[in-house]
Amino acid sequence: MIRTPSELVIDEEGNVALPLGLLAEAGLNPGDRVLAYSDGDGRLVLRRYADAVEDLVEHGHL
């Protein structure tokens, strides 16, 4: 399902504030651990830490 995107600004230190509604839609909460990685030109991905580690274990990468 495609949701309405939120326009964000990267500040001078490289930080981005994520709206609470966006986090809620993704099932994330303030304080949750996430992994971030680049998925190509202009695309970043955030994954819940536990989910990302579980995927790595299932595929024999850990």
Short mmCIF file of N, CA, C and O in Angstrom, two decimals:
data_model
loop_
_atom_site.label_atom_id
_atom_site.label_comp_id
_atom_site.label_asym_id
_atom_site.label_seq_id
_atom_site.Cartn_x
_atom_site.Cartn_y
_atom_site.Cartn_z
N MET A 1 0.85 -1.18 0.00
CA MET A 1 0.00 0.00 0.00
C MET A 1 0.89 1.24 0.00
O MET A 1 1.79 1.38 0.81
N ILE A 2 0.64 2.16 -0.89
CA ILE A 2 1.39 3.41 -0.96
C ILE A 2 0.68 4.46 -0.11
O ILE A 2 -0.51 4.67 -0.23
N ARG A 3 1.44 5.08 0.77
CA ARG A 3 0.90 6.11 1.65
C ARG A 3 1.41 7.47 1.20
O ARG A 3 2.36 7.57 0.44
N THR A 4 0.79 8.51 1.71
CA THR A 4 1.21 9.86 1.38
C THR A 4 2.61 10.10 1.92
O THR A 4 2.86 9.91 3.11
N PRO A 5 3.54 10.51 1.08
CA PRO A 5 4.91 10.75 1.55
C PRO A 5 5.00 12.02 2.40
O PRO A 5 4.17 12.91 2.30
N SER A 6 6.02 12.05 3.24
CA SER A 6 6.31 13.23 4.05
C SER A 6 7.59 13.85 3.53
O SER A 6 8.58 13.16 3.34
N GLU A 7 7.57 15.15 3.27
CA GLU A 7 8.79 15.84 2.85
C GLU A 7 9.60 16.18 4.08
O GLU A 7 9.12 16.79 5.02
N LEU A 8 10.87 15.76 4.08
CA LEU A 8 11.77 15.97 5.21
C LEU A 8 12.98 16.75 4.73
O LEU A 8 13.30 16.75 3.54
N VAL A 9 13.67 17.40 5.67
CA VAL A 9 14.86 18.17 5.35
C VAL A 9 16.04 17.61 6.13
O VAL A 9 15.93 17.37 7.34
N ILE A 10 17.16 17.38 5.46
CA ILE A 10 18.39 16.95 6.11
C ILE A 10 19.09 18.20 6.61
O ILE A 10 19.38 19.11 5.83
N ASP A 11 19.36 18.26 7.94
CA ASP A 11 19.99 19.47 8.48
C ASP A 11 21.50 19.45 8.25
O ASP A 11 22.05 18.51 7.68
N GLU A 12 22.16 20.50 8.72
CA GLU A 12 23.60 20.68 8.48
C GLU A 12 24.45 19.57 9.08
O GLU A 12 25.55 19.29 8.62
N GLU A 13 23.94 18.90 10.13
CA GLU A 13 24.67 17.79 10.75
C GLU A 13 24.32 16.45 10.12
O GLU A 13 24.81 15.41 10.54
N GLY A 14 23.42 16.45 9.13
CA GLY A 14 23.01 15.22 8.47
C GLY A 14 21.86 14.50 9.16
O GLY A 14 21.57 13.35 8.85
N ASN A 15 21.20 15.19 10.07
CA ASN A 15 20.08 14.59 10.80
C ASN A 15 18.75 14.84 10.11
O ASN A 15 18.56 15.89 9.48
N VAL A 16 17.84 13.89 10.28
CA VAL A 16 16.48 14.01 9.75
C VAL A 16 15.52 13.63 10.87
O VAL A 16 15.71 12.61 11.53
N ALA A 17 14.50 14.43 11.11
CA ALA A 17 13.46 14.10 12.09
C ALA A 17 12.32 13.40 11.36
O ALA A 17 11.82 13.91 10.35
N LEU A 18 11.94 12.24 11.85
CA LEU A 18 10.85 11.48 11.23
C LEU A 18 9.55 11.77 11.96
O LEU A 18 9.49 11.67 13.19
N PRO A 19 8.48 12.10 11.23
CA PRO A 19 7.20 12.36 11.88
C PRO A 19 6.67 11.12 12.59
O PRO A 19 6.84 9.99 12.12
N LEU A 20 6.03 11.32 13.75
CA LEU A 20 5.49 10.20 14.52
C LEU A 20 4.49 9.38 13.71
O LEU A 20 4.45 8.16 13.83
N GLY A 21 3.70 10.04 12.87
CA GLY A 21 2.73 9.31 12.05
C GLY A 21 3.41 8.35 11.09
O GLY A 21 2.94 7.23 10.86
N LEU A 22 4.52 8.77 10.52
CA LEU A 22 5.28 7.93 9.60
C LEU A 22 5.85 6.72 10.35
O LEU A 22 5.79 5.59 9.87
N LEU A 23 6.39 6.96 11.54
CA LEU A 23 6.89 5.86 12.36
C LEU A 23 5.78 4.88 12.71
O LEU A 23 5.95 3.66 12.62
N ALA A 24 4.63 5.42 13.11
CA ALA A 24 3.50 4.57 13.49
C ALA A 24 3.05 3.70 12.32
O ALA A 24 2.77 2.51 12.50
N GLU A 25 2.99 4.25 11.12
CA GLU A 25 2.60 3.47 9.94
C GLU A 25 3.56 2.33 9.68
O GLU A 25 3.18 1.28 9.20
N ALA A 26 4.84 2.54 10.03
CA ALA A 26 5.86 1.51 9.83
C ALA A 26 5.95 0.56 11.02
O ALA A 26 6.76 -0.38 11.00
N GLY A 27 5.16 0.80 12.06
CA GLY A 27 5.22 -0.06 13.24
C GLY A 27 6.43 0.20 14.10
O GLY A 27 6.88 -0.67 14.83
N LEU A 28 6.98 1.41 14.01
CA LEU A 28 8.15 1.80 14.80
C LEU A 28 7.74 2.82 15.85
O LEU A 28 6.77 3.56 15.67
N ASN A 29 8.52 2.86 16.93
CA ASN A 29 8.27 3.79 18.02
C ASN A 29 9.54 4.54 18.37
O ASN A 29 10.65 4.02 18.16
N PRO A 30 9.42 5.74 18.93
CA PRO A 30 10.62 6.44 19.39
C PRO A 30 11.40 5.53 20.34
O PRO A 30 10.81 4.85 21.19
N GLY A 31 12.70 5.46 20.16
CA GLY A 31 13.54 4.61 20.99
C GLY A 31 13.82 3.24 20.39
O GLY A 31 14.70 2.53 20.87
N ASP A 32 13.06 2.83 19.36
CA ASP A 32 13.33 1.55 18.70
C ASP A 32 14.69 1.58 18.01
O ASP A 32 15.12 2.63 17.52
N ARG A 33 15.36 0.44 17.98
CA ARG A 33 16.63 0.32 17.25
C ARG A 33 16.33 -0.04 15.82
O ARG A 33 15.52 -0.93 15.54
N VAL A 34 16.97 0.66 14.89
CA VAL A 34 16.82 0.37 13.47
C VAL A 34 18.20 0.30 12.82
O VAL A 34 19.17 0.85 13.33
N LEU A 35 18.27 -0.40 11.70
CA LEU A 35 19.45 -0.39 10.85
C LEU A 35 19.11 0.45 9.64
O LEU A 35 18.00 0.39 9.12
N ALA A 36 20.06 1.25 9.19
CA ALA A 36 19.87 2.08 8.00
C ALA A 36 20.92 1.68 6.98
O ALA A 36 22.07 1.41 7.32
N TYR A 37 20.49 1.59 5.72
CA TYR A 37 21.43 1.31 4.65
C TYR A 37 20.96 1.96 3.36
O TYR A 37 19.77 2.27 3.20
N SER A 38 21.89 2.14 2.45
CA SER A 38 21.58 2.72 1.15
C SER A 38 21.05 1.61 0.25
O SER A 38 21.57 0.49 0.23
N ASP A 39 20.01 1.93 -0.49
CA ASP A 39 19.42 0.99 -1.45
C ASP A 39 19.49 1.57 -2.85
O ASP A 39 18.57 1.45 -3.65
N GLY A 40 20.60 2.24 -3.13
CA GLY A 40 20.78 2.82 -4.45
C GLY A 40 20.74 4.33 -4.42
O GLY A 40 20.63 4.95 -3.37
N ASP A 41 20.83 4.91 -5.58
CA ASP A 41 20.91 6.35 -5.74
C ASP A 41 19.66 7.04 -5.18
O ASP A 41 18.56 6.85 -5.67
N GLY A 42 19.85 7.81 -4.12
CA GLY A 42 18.77 8.61 -3.56
C GLY A 42 17.80 7.85 -2.69
O GLY A 42 16.75 8.36 -2.33
N ARG A 43 18.14 6.61 -2.31
CA ARG A 43 17.20 5.81 -1.52
C ARG A 43 17.88 5.26 -0.28
O ARG A 43 18.94 4.65 -0.35
N LEU A 44 17.26 5.50 0.88
CA LEU A 44 17.72 4.95 2.15
C LEU A 44 16.62 4.06 2.70
O LEU A 44 15.44 4.34 2.52
N VAL A 45 17.02 3.00 3.40
CA VAL A 45 16.07 2.07 3.99
C VAL A 45 16.33 1.99 5.48
O VAL A 45 17.48 1.92 5.91
N LEU A 46 15.27 2.02 6.28
CA LEU A 46 15.34 1.77 7.71
C LEU A 46 14.65 0.44 7.97
O LEU A 46 13.54 0.22 7.49
N ARG A 47 15.31 -0.43 8.70
CA ARG A 47 14.72 -1.72 9.08
C ARG A 47 14.78 -1.85 10.59
O ARG A 47 15.77 -1.50 11.21
N ARG A 48 13.71 -2.39 11.17
CA ARG A 48 13.73 -2.69 12.59
C ARG A 48 14.92 -3.61 12.83
O ARG A 48 15.13 -4.59 12.12
N TYR A 49 15.75 -3.29 13.82
CA TYR A 49 16.99 -4.01 14.07
C TYR A 49 16.76 -5.52 14.20
O TYR A 49 17.42 -6.32 13.55
N ALA A 50 15.80 -5.91 15.04
CA ALA A 50 15.54 -7.34 15.27
C ALA A 50 15.14 -8.04 13.98
O ALA A 50 15.56 -9.18 13.73
N ASP A 51 14.33 -7.40 13.14
CA ASP A 51 13.90 -8.00 11.88
C ASP A 51 15.08 -8.17 10.93
O ASP A 51 15.21 -9.19 10.26
N ALA A 52 15.94 -7.17 10.87
CA ALA A 52 17.10 -7.22 9.97
C ALA A 52 18.05 -8.33 10.40
O ALA A 52 18.55 -9.10 9.57
N VAL A 53 18.31 -8.46 11.71
CA VAL A 53 19.20 -9.50 12.21
C VAL A 53 18.59 -10.88 11.94
O VAL A 53 19.27 -11.81 11.51
N GLU A 54 17.29 -11.01 12.16
CA GLU A 54 16.61 -12.29 11.91
C GLU A 54 16.75 -12.69 10.44
O GLU A 54 17.03 -13.85 10.13
N ASP A 55 16.57 -11.73 9.52
CA ASP A 55 16.73 -12.02 8.09
C ASP A 55 18.15 -12.48 7.78
O ASP A 55 18.36 -13.40 6.99
N LEU A 56 19.15 -11.82 8.39
CA LEU A 56 20.54 -12.19 8.16
C LEU A 56 20.83 -13.61 8.67
O LEU A 56 21.50 -14.39 8.01
N VAL A 57 20.28 -13.96 9.83
CA VAL A 57 20.48 -15.30 10.39
C VAL A 57 19.81 -16.34 9.49
O VAL A 57 20.41 -17.38 9.18
N GLU A 58 18.58 -16.07 9.06
CA GLU A 58 17.85 -17.02 8.20
C GLU A 58 18.57 -17.29 6.91
O GLU A 58 18.51 -18.39 6.36
N HIS A 59 19.26 -16.29 6.38
CA HIS A 59 19.96 -16.44 5.10
C HIS A 59 21.43 -16.81 5.27
O HIS A 59 22.19 -16.77 4.31
N GLY A 60 21.82 -17.15 6.51
CA GLY A 60 23.18 -17.63 6.76
C GLY A 60 24.27 -16.58 6.67
O GLY A 60 25.43 -16.90 6.44
N HIS A 61 23.90 -15.31 6.87
CA HIS A 61 24.91 -14.24 6.80
C HIS A 61 25.51 -13.91 8.15
O HIS A 61 26.41 -13.08 8.24
N LEU A 62 25.01 -14.52 9.22
CA LEU A 62 25.57 -14.31 10.57
C LEU A 62 25.92 -15.65 11.18
O LEU A 62 25.36 -16.64 10.95
#
